[in-house]
Tab-separated table of C-alpha atoms and ligand atoms in Angstrom:
chain	number	residue	atom	x	y	z
R	1037	MET	CA	-119.080	18.906	-31.349
R	1038	LEU	CA	-120.981	17.099	-28.564
R	1039	LYS	CA	-120.754	13.592	-29.984
R	1040	GLY	CA	-120.963	10.940	-27.261
R	1041	LYS	CA	-122.424	13.329	-24.682
R	1042	ALA	CA	-125.828	13.000	-23.034
R	1043	ALA	CA	-128.022	15.864	-21.879
R	1044	ILE	CA	-131.227	16.611	-20.034
R	1045	ILE	CA	-133.050	19.785	-21.043
R	1046	THR	CA	-135.955	20.609	-18.759
R	1047	GLY	CA	-138.993	22.304	-20.276
R	1048	SER	CA	-138.001	21.298	-23.786
R	1049	THR	CA	-141.359	20.478	-25.353
R	1050	SER	CA	-141.501	24.024	-26.716
R	1051	GLY	CA	-139.723	27.358	-27.074
R	1052	ILE	CA	-136.173	27.894	-25.846
R	1053	GLY	CA	-135.772	24.404	-24.361
R	1054	LEU	CA	-136.761	22.767	-27.635
R	1055	GLY	CA	-134.360	25.071	-29.511
R	1056	ILE	CA	-131.514	24.016	-27.214
R	1057	ALA	CA	-132.479	20.329	-27.496
R	1058	GLU	CA	-132.451	20.587	-31.318
R	1059	ALA	CA	-129.044	22.289	-31.288
R	1060	PHE	CA	-127.639	19.614	-28.969
R	1061	ALA	CA	-129.059	16.765	-31.076
R	1062	GLU	CA	-127.644	18.357	-34.230
R	1063	ALA	CA	-124.261	18.555	-32.462
R	1064	GLY	CA	-124.410	14.782	-31.851
R	1065	CYS	CA	-125.594	14.768	-28.234
R	1066	ASP	CA	-128.206	12.325	-26.909
R	1067	VAL	CA	-131.014	14.296	-25.304
R	1068	MET	CA	-133.784	13.753	-22.806
R	1069	LEU	CA	-136.731	16.045	-23.445
R	1070	ASN	CA	-138.995	17.131	-20.615
R	1071	GLY	CA	-142.093	19.282	-20.302
R	1072	PHE	CA	-145.833	19.320	-20.671
R	1073	GLY	CA	-148.049	19.168	-23.728
R	1074	ASP	CA	-150.115	16.893	-25.906
R	1075	ALA	CA	-148.666	13.357	-25.687
R	1076	ALA	CA	-148.999	12.652	-29.424
R	1077	GLU	CA	-147.344	15.965	-30.370
R	1078	ILE	CA	-144.474	15.347	-27.943
R	1079	GLU	CA	-143.958	11.878	-29.404
R	1080	THR	CA	-143.885	13.362	-32.927
R	1081	THR	CA	-141.307	15.954	-31.841
R	1082	ARG	CA	-139.220	13.248	-30.152
R	1083	SER	CA	-139.286	10.762	-33.008
R	1084	GLU	CA	-138.695	13.386	-35.725
R	1085	LEU	CA	-135.680	14.809	-33.885
R	1086	GLU	CA	-134.275	11.312	-33.421
R	1087	ALA	CA	-134.804	10.439	-37.102
R	1088	LYS	CA	-133.320	13.746	-38.298
R	1089	THR	CA	-130.174	13.677	-36.156
R	1090	GLY	CA	-129.510	9.994	-35.468
R	1091	VAL	CA	-128.963	10.584	-31.735
R	1092	LYS	CA	-131.024	9.004	-28.973
R	1093	VAL	CA	-133.942	11.270	-28.018
R	1094	LEU	CA	-135.936	10.319	-24.927
R	1095	TYR	CA	-138.789	12.009	-23.091
R	1096	ASN	CA	-139.564	12.211	-19.405
R	1097	GLY	CA	-142.683	14.087	-18.291
R	1098	ALA	CA	-141.487	14.941	-14.764
R	1099	ASP	CA	-143.176	17.929	-13.138
R	1100	MET	CA	-140.383	20.336	-12.198
R	1101	SER	CA	-142.397	21.606	-9.236
R	1102	LYS	CA	-141.947	18.187	-7.556
R	1103	PRO	CA	-138.456	17.519	-6.172
R	1104	GLU	CA	-138.861	13.727	-6.194
R	1105	SER	CA	-139.900	13.806	-9.876
R	1106	VAL	CA	-136.856	15.950	-10.720
R	1107	ALA	CA	-134.547	13.416	-9.063
R	1108	GLY	CA	-136.415	10.548	-10.766
R	1109	MET	CA	-135.866	12.155	-14.182
R	1110	VAL	CA	-132.110	12.414	-13.573
R	1111	LYS	CA	-132.028	8.776	-12.448
R	1112	GLU	CA	-133.931	7.654	-15.556
R	1113	ALA	CA	-131.568	9.579	-17.855
R	1114	GLU	CA	-128.528	8.110	-16.097
R	1115	SER	CA	-129.828	4.603	-16.554
R	1116	ALA	CA	-130.926	5.124	-20.194
R	1117	PHE	CA	-127.783	6.984	-21.370
R	1118	GLY	CA	-125.347	5.555	-18.808
R	1119	LYS	CA	-124.627	9.150	-17.676
R	1120	VAL	CA	-125.768	12.751	-17.692
R	1121	ASP	CA	-122.980	15.018	-18.970
R	1122	ILE	CA	-125.062	18.128	-19.503
R	1123	LEU	CA	-127.964	19.535	-17.537
R	1124	VAL	CA	-129.947	22.492	-18.853
R	1125	ASN	CA	-132.418	23.882	-16.336
R	1126	ASN	CA	-134.857	25.680	-18.592
R	1127	ALA	CA	-138.447	24.942	-17.500
R	1128	GLY	CA	-140.147	28.119	-16.426
R	1129	ILE	CA	-143.424	29.951	-16.079
R	1130	GLN	CA	-144.444	33.593	-15.689
R	1131	PHE	CA	-147.219	35.491	-13.943
R	1132	VAL	CA	-147.648	39.260	-13.915
R	1133	SER	CA	-149.391	41.106	-11.084
R	1134	PRO	CA	-148.742	43.795	-8.471
R	1135	ILE	CA	-147.212	42.099	-5.426
R	1136	ASP	CA	-150.105	42.979	-3.127
R	1137	GLU	CA	-152.527	41.181	-5.424
R	1138	PHE	CA	-150.190	38.331	-6.458
R	1139	PRO	CA	-151.880	34.919	-5.915
R	1140	GLU	CA	-149.851	32.849	-3.423
R	1141	GLY	CA	-150.262	29.675	-5.477
R	1142	LYS	CA	-148.706	31.389	-8.504
R	1143	TYR	CA	-145.825	32.668	-6.355
R	1144	ASP	CA	-145.167	29.155	-5.004
R	1145	ALA	CA	-145.305	27.613	-8.495
R	1146	ILE	CA	-142.904	30.169	-10.002
R	1147	ILE	CA	-140.367	29.730	-7.207
R	1148	ALA	CA	-140.637	25.922	-7.400
R	1149	ILE	CA	-140.417	25.584	-11.199
R	1150	ASN	CA	-138.088	28.471	-12.120
R	1151	MET	CA	-135.696	28.259	-9.174
R	1152	SER	CA	-135.962	25.325	-6.763
R	1153	SER	CA	-136.066	22.759	-9.585
R	1154	ASN	CA	-132.620	23.997	-10.684
R	1155	TRP	CA	-131.254	23.248	-7.209
R	1156	HIS	CA	-132.855	19.795	-7.068
R	1157	ALA	CA	-131.732	18.827	-10.580
R	1158	ILE	CA	-128.157	19.980	-9.973
R	1159	LYS	CA	-128.066	18.111	-6.661
R	1160	ALA	CA	-129.193	14.931	-8.425
R	1161	ALA	CA	-126.940	15.213	-11.510
R	1162	LEU	CA	-123.732	16.460	-9.902
R	1163	PRO	CA	-122.535	13.218	-8.229
R	1164	GLY	CA	-122.339	11.471	-11.636
R	1165	MET	CA	-120.572	14.467	-13.207
R	1166	LYS	CA	-118.053	14.509	-10.354
R	1167	LYS	CA	-117.448	10.775	-10.725
R	1168	ARG	CA	-116.620	11.228	-14.427
R	1169	ASN	CA	-114.898	14.582	-13.779
R	1170	TRP	CA	-116.759	16.299	-16.620
R	1171	GLY	CA	-119.991	18.222	-16.720
R	1172	ARG	CA	-121.815	21.248	-18.008
R	1173	ILE	CA	-124.686	22.896	-16.171
R	1174	ILE	CA	-126.631	25.695	-17.825
R	1175	ASN	CA	-129.408	27.529	-16.041
R	1176	VAL	CA	-131.694	29.423	-18.388
R	1177	ALA	CA	-132.360	32.481	-16.251
R	1178	SER	CA	-133.421	35.753	-17.900
R	1179	ALA	CA	-132.543	39.412	-18.267
R	1180	HIS	CA	-134.816	39.445	-15.210
R	1181	GLY	CA	-132.070	37.542	-13.386
R	1182	LEU	CA	-129.992	40.722	-13.679
R	1183	VAL	CA	-132.495	43.590	-13.629
R	1184	ALA	CA	-136.095	44.013	-12.509
R	1185	SER	CA	-139.396	45.071	-14.035
R	1186	PRO	CA	-142.498	45.956	-12.042
R	1187	PHE	CA	-145.279	43.396	-11.488
R	1188	LYS	CA	-142.961	40.416	-11.969
R	1189	SER	CA	-141.872	40.013	-8.330
R	1190	ALA	CA	-141.900	36.211	-8.194
R	1191	TYR	CA	-140.305	35.808	-11.629
R	1192	VAL	CA	-137.545	38.374	-10.991
R	1193	MET	CA	-136.886	36.802	-7.589
R	1194	SER	CA	-136.717	33.288	-9.053
R	1195	LYS	CA	-134.361	34.329	-11.848
R	1196	HIS	CA	-132.054	36.290	-9.511
R	1197	GLY	CA	-132.034	33.126	-7.377
R	1198	ALA	CA	-131.006	31.050	-10.396
R	1199	VAL	CA	-128.132	33.471	-11.051
R	1200	GLY	CA	-126.997	33.186	-7.419
R	1201	LEU	CA	-127.173	29.397	-7.590
R	1202	THR	CA	-125.114	29.469	-10.794
R	1203	LYS	CA	-122.277	31.360	-9.076
R	1204	THR	CA	-122.328	29.137	-5.994
R	1205	VAL	CA	-122.266	25.838	-7.896
R	1206	ALA	CA	-119.486	27.141	-10.171
R	1207	MET	CA	-117.358	27.892	-7.109
R	1208	GLU	CA	-118.082	24.517	-5.512
R	1209	VAL	CA	-116.892	22.569	-8.582
R	1210	ALA	CA	-114.256	25.002	-9.840
R	1211	GLU	CA	-111.397	22.516	-9.479
R	1212	THR	CA	-113.172	19.885	-11.582
R	1213	ASN	CA	-113.969	19.860	-15.312
R	1214	ILE	CA	-117.532	20.876	-14.536
R	1215	THR	CA	-118.801	24.353	-15.324
R	1216	CYS	CA	-122.025	26.072	-14.333
R	1217	ASN	CA	-123.299	29.135	-16.187
R	1218	ALA	CA	-126.541	30.981	-16.755
R	1219	ILE	CA	-127.990	32.253	-20.015
R	1220	CYS	CA	-130.036	35.433	-19.562
R	1221	PRO	CA	-132.262	36.021	-22.587
R	1222	GLY	CA	-134.233	39.163	-23.258
R	1223	TYR	CA	-137.498	38.676	-25.151
R	1224	VAL	CA	-137.325	35.511	-27.219
R	1225	ARG	CA	-139.722	34.604	-30.001
R	1226	THR	CA	-141.509	31.581	-28.509
R	1227	PRO	CA	-145.137	30.444	-28.723
R	1228	LEU	CA	-145.629	32.111	-25.332
R	1229	VAL	CA	-144.527	35.514	-26.601
R	1230	GLU	CA	-146.356	35.147	-29.948
R	1231	GLY	CA	-149.576	34.765	-27.946
R	1232	GLN	CA	-148.810	37.915	-25.952
R	1233	ILE	CA	-148.428	39.961	-29.160
R	1234	ASP	CA	-151.989	39.219	-30.265
R	1235	ASP	CA	-153.416	39.761	-26.760
R	1236	GLN	CA	-151.643	43.096	-26.297
R	1237	ALA	CA	-152.558	44.267	-29.820
R	1238	LYS	CA	-156.212	43.682	-28.994
R	1239	ALA	CA	-155.939	45.229	-25.508
R	1240	HIS	CA	-154.154	48.407	-26.668
R	1241	GLY	CA	-155.808	48.733	-30.101
R	1242	MET	CA	-152.334	48.608	-31.680
R	1243	SER	CA	-150.866	46.757	-34.645
R	1244	ARG	CA	-148.656	43.716	-34.034
R	1245	ASP	CA	-145.588	45.707	-35.130
R	1246	GLU	CA	-146.406	48.527	-32.693
R	1247	VAL	CA	-146.844	46.056	-29.836
R	1248	ILE	CA	-143.515	44.401	-30.643
R	1249	ARG	CA	-141.634	47.688	-30.849
R	1250	ASP	CA	-143.302	49.881	-28.215
R	1251	VAL	CA	-144.643	47.412	-25.654
R	1252	LEU	CA	-142.750	44.115	-25.632
R	1253	LEU	CA	-139.400	45.391	-26.859
R	1254	ALA	CA	-139.560	48.759	-25.082
R	1255	SER	CA	-136.496	47.774	-22.986
R	1256	GLN	CA	-134.672	45.815	-25.701
R	1257	PRO	CA	-132.516	48.346	-27.613
R	1258	ASN	CA	-132.031	46.262	-30.782
R	1259	LYS	CA	-135.846	46.099	-31.173
R	1260	ARG	CA	-135.989	42.538	-32.336
R	1261	PHE	CA	-136.676	39.249	-30.643
R	1262	VAL	CA	-133.917	36.831	-29.769
R	1263	GLU	CA	-134.451	33.614	-31.746
R	1264	THR	CA	-134.260	30.201	-30.060
R	1265	ASP	CA	-131.475	29.027	-32.386
R	1266	GLU	CA	-129.211	31.807	-31.034
R	1267	LEU	CA	-129.664	30.354	-27.550
R	1268	GLY	CA	-129.072	26.842	-28.882
R	1269	ALA	CA	-125.784	27.948	-30.449
R	1270	LEU	CA	-124.632	29.582	-27.199
R	1271	ALA	CA	-125.573	26.506	-25.161
R	1272	VAL	CA	-123.599	24.255	-27.537
R	1273	PHE	CA	-120.584	26.573	-27.206
R	1274	LEU	CA	-120.807	26.565	-23.393
R	1275	CYS	CA	-120.699	22.763	-23.517
R	1276	SER	CA	-117.633	22.685	-25.765
R	1277	ASP	CA	-114.027	22.378	-24.617
R	1278	GLY	CA	-113.462	25.932	-25.848
R	1279	ALA	CA	-115.634	27.127	-22.966
R	1280	LYS	CA	-113.973	25.093	-20.235
R	1281	SER	CA	-112.750	28.182	-18.336
R	1282	ILE	CA	-116.076	29.994	-18.558
R	1283	THR	CA	-117.891	29.325	-15.302
R	1284	GLY	CA	-120.066	31.175	-12.808
R	1285	VAL	CA	-121.167	33.759	-15.336
R	1286	SER	CA	-124.608	34.870	-16.421
R	1287	ILE	CA	-124.527	35.756	-20.084
R	1288	PRO	CA	-127.076	38.280	-21.320
R	1289	VAL	CA	-128.524	37.570	-24.777
R	1290	ASP	CA	-130.791	40.557	-24.772
R	1291	GLY	CA	-129.985	42.989	-27.595
R	1292	GLY	CA	-128.475	45.436	-25.105
R	1293	TRP	CA	-131.294	45.473	-22.509
R	1294	THR	CA	-129.072	45.024	-19.437
R	1295	ALA	CA	-126.497	47.516	-20.783
R	1296	HIS	CA	-128.927	50.313	-19.756
V	2528	NAD	P1	-142.399	28.041	-23.147
V	2528	NAD	O1	-143.686	28.231	-22.423
V	2528	NAD	O2	-142.392	28.002	-24.635
V	2528	NAD	O3	-141.662	26.725	-22.599
V	2528	NAD	C1	-141.668	26.389	-21.253
V	2528	NAD	C2	-141.386	24.917	-21.126
V	2528	NAD	O4	-141.408	24.575	-19.729
V	2528	NAD	C3	-142.441	24.050	-21.810
V	2528	NAD	O5	-141.819	22.911	-22.354
V	2528	NAD	C4	-143.357	23.652	-20.639
V	2528	NAD	O6	-144.070	22.449	-20.862
V	2528	NAD	C5	-142.307	23.486	-19.556
V	2528	NAD	N1	-142.863	23.504	-18.210
V	2528	NAD	C6	-143.664	24.433	-17.628
V	2528	NAD	N2	-143.959	24.054	-16.370
V	2528	NAD	C7	-143.327	22.869	-16.156
V	2528	NAD	C8	-143.245	21.974	-15.067
V	2528	NAD	N3	-143.893	22.204	-13.918
V	2528	NAD	N4	-142.509	20.856	-15.199
V	2528	NAD	C9	-141.864	20.580	-16.370
V	2528	NAD	N5	-141.901	21.399	-17.434
V	2528	NAD	C10	-142.631	22.517	-17.325
V	2528	NAD	O7	-141.455	29.198	-22.602
V	2528	NAD	P2	-140.033	29.733	-23.078
V	2528	NAD	O8	-140.250	31.132	-23.450
V	2528	NAD	O9	-139.364	28.808	-24.019
V	2528	NAD	O10	-139.247	29.734	-21.665
V	2528	NAD	C11	-138.231	28.809	-21.337
V	2528	NAD	C12	-137.356	29.413	-20.250
V	2528	NAD	O11	-136.751	30.611	-20.724
V	2528	NAD	C13	-138.122	29.803	-18.989
V	2528	NAD	O12	-137.350	29.518	-17.852
V	2528	NAD	C14	-138.302	31.297	-19.155
V	2528	NAD	O13	-138.444	31.950	-17.914
V	2528	NAD	C15	-137.009	31.658	-19.829
V	2528	NAD	N6	-137.028	32.923	-20.567
V	2528	NAD	C16	-137.925	33.134	-21.595
V	2528	NAD	C17	-137.912	34.344	-22.274
V	2528	NAD	C18	-138.836	34.639	-23.433
V	2528	NAD	O14	-138.896	35.790	-23.882
V	2528	NAD	N7	-139.538	33.686	-23.994
V	2528	NAD	C19	-137.010	35.339	-21.888
V	2528	NAD	C20	-136.124	35.092	-20.833
V	2528	NAD	C21	-136.146	33.880	-20.195
């Protein structure tokens, strides 16, 4: 479905980003992975995905909190693939604290990685998309781009910012064949969330199932995690011709959370 296309997926060494990268590669799209982690493990992920799908899979370790590194990653992808057709802004971090105790460094990092990097990456990738008159931009925001929860001030702010950016970019390029949308997941089963289950079970003296149902998924009416392959499938669809009139929207994939 995406044969001949080339994509960058930020924060794709694990979790949702990796799920989207796998779905793109399986759909025939060359992909540039990005993110942190053990160098040998990243190389294994990269080479296995390339061998399994037959597309080109590259890796760039740019730190999304550094605007010049974001631009450098886009430049490297353009020179390696000859173009960047698809940009998925997915890298993100979380920190939970009451606002009056929130560490300033954590606030700055969340805003830089979850929000500002989207702006810098779009700015760098858009000229090439405009030149070829085709592009797909997907910002992985969150249900927290649409509604709030306490103690997540920086995260909720960054994700609402990503949703606002999505609408603005969509309007700016509306007369081209470029679309810009956001995906807003509820709780997704990623290594990050798996870790939280064990921590919370210990902290509350609860079973894993109780933590999943009554703590983590308290706001998610369907009471199950979103899986990364569901997000991969949606991202592939948003990049298809069938989705060419879908732009400027933020699509909840949250089991009914934001229907409250
Ligand atoms: P994850 O921790 O599994 O993956 C995050 C990725 O971002 C990793 O590849 C990590 O190396 C990378 N990353 C972190 N800081 C970076 C930096 N400075 N520069 C480059 N890469 C960096 O997390 P995930 O759950 O897969 O989250 C991915 C995105 O989805 C995030 O934006 C997150 O806010 C969003 N999201 C997650 C959930 C969830 O329940 N897991 C729900 C809604 C939204």
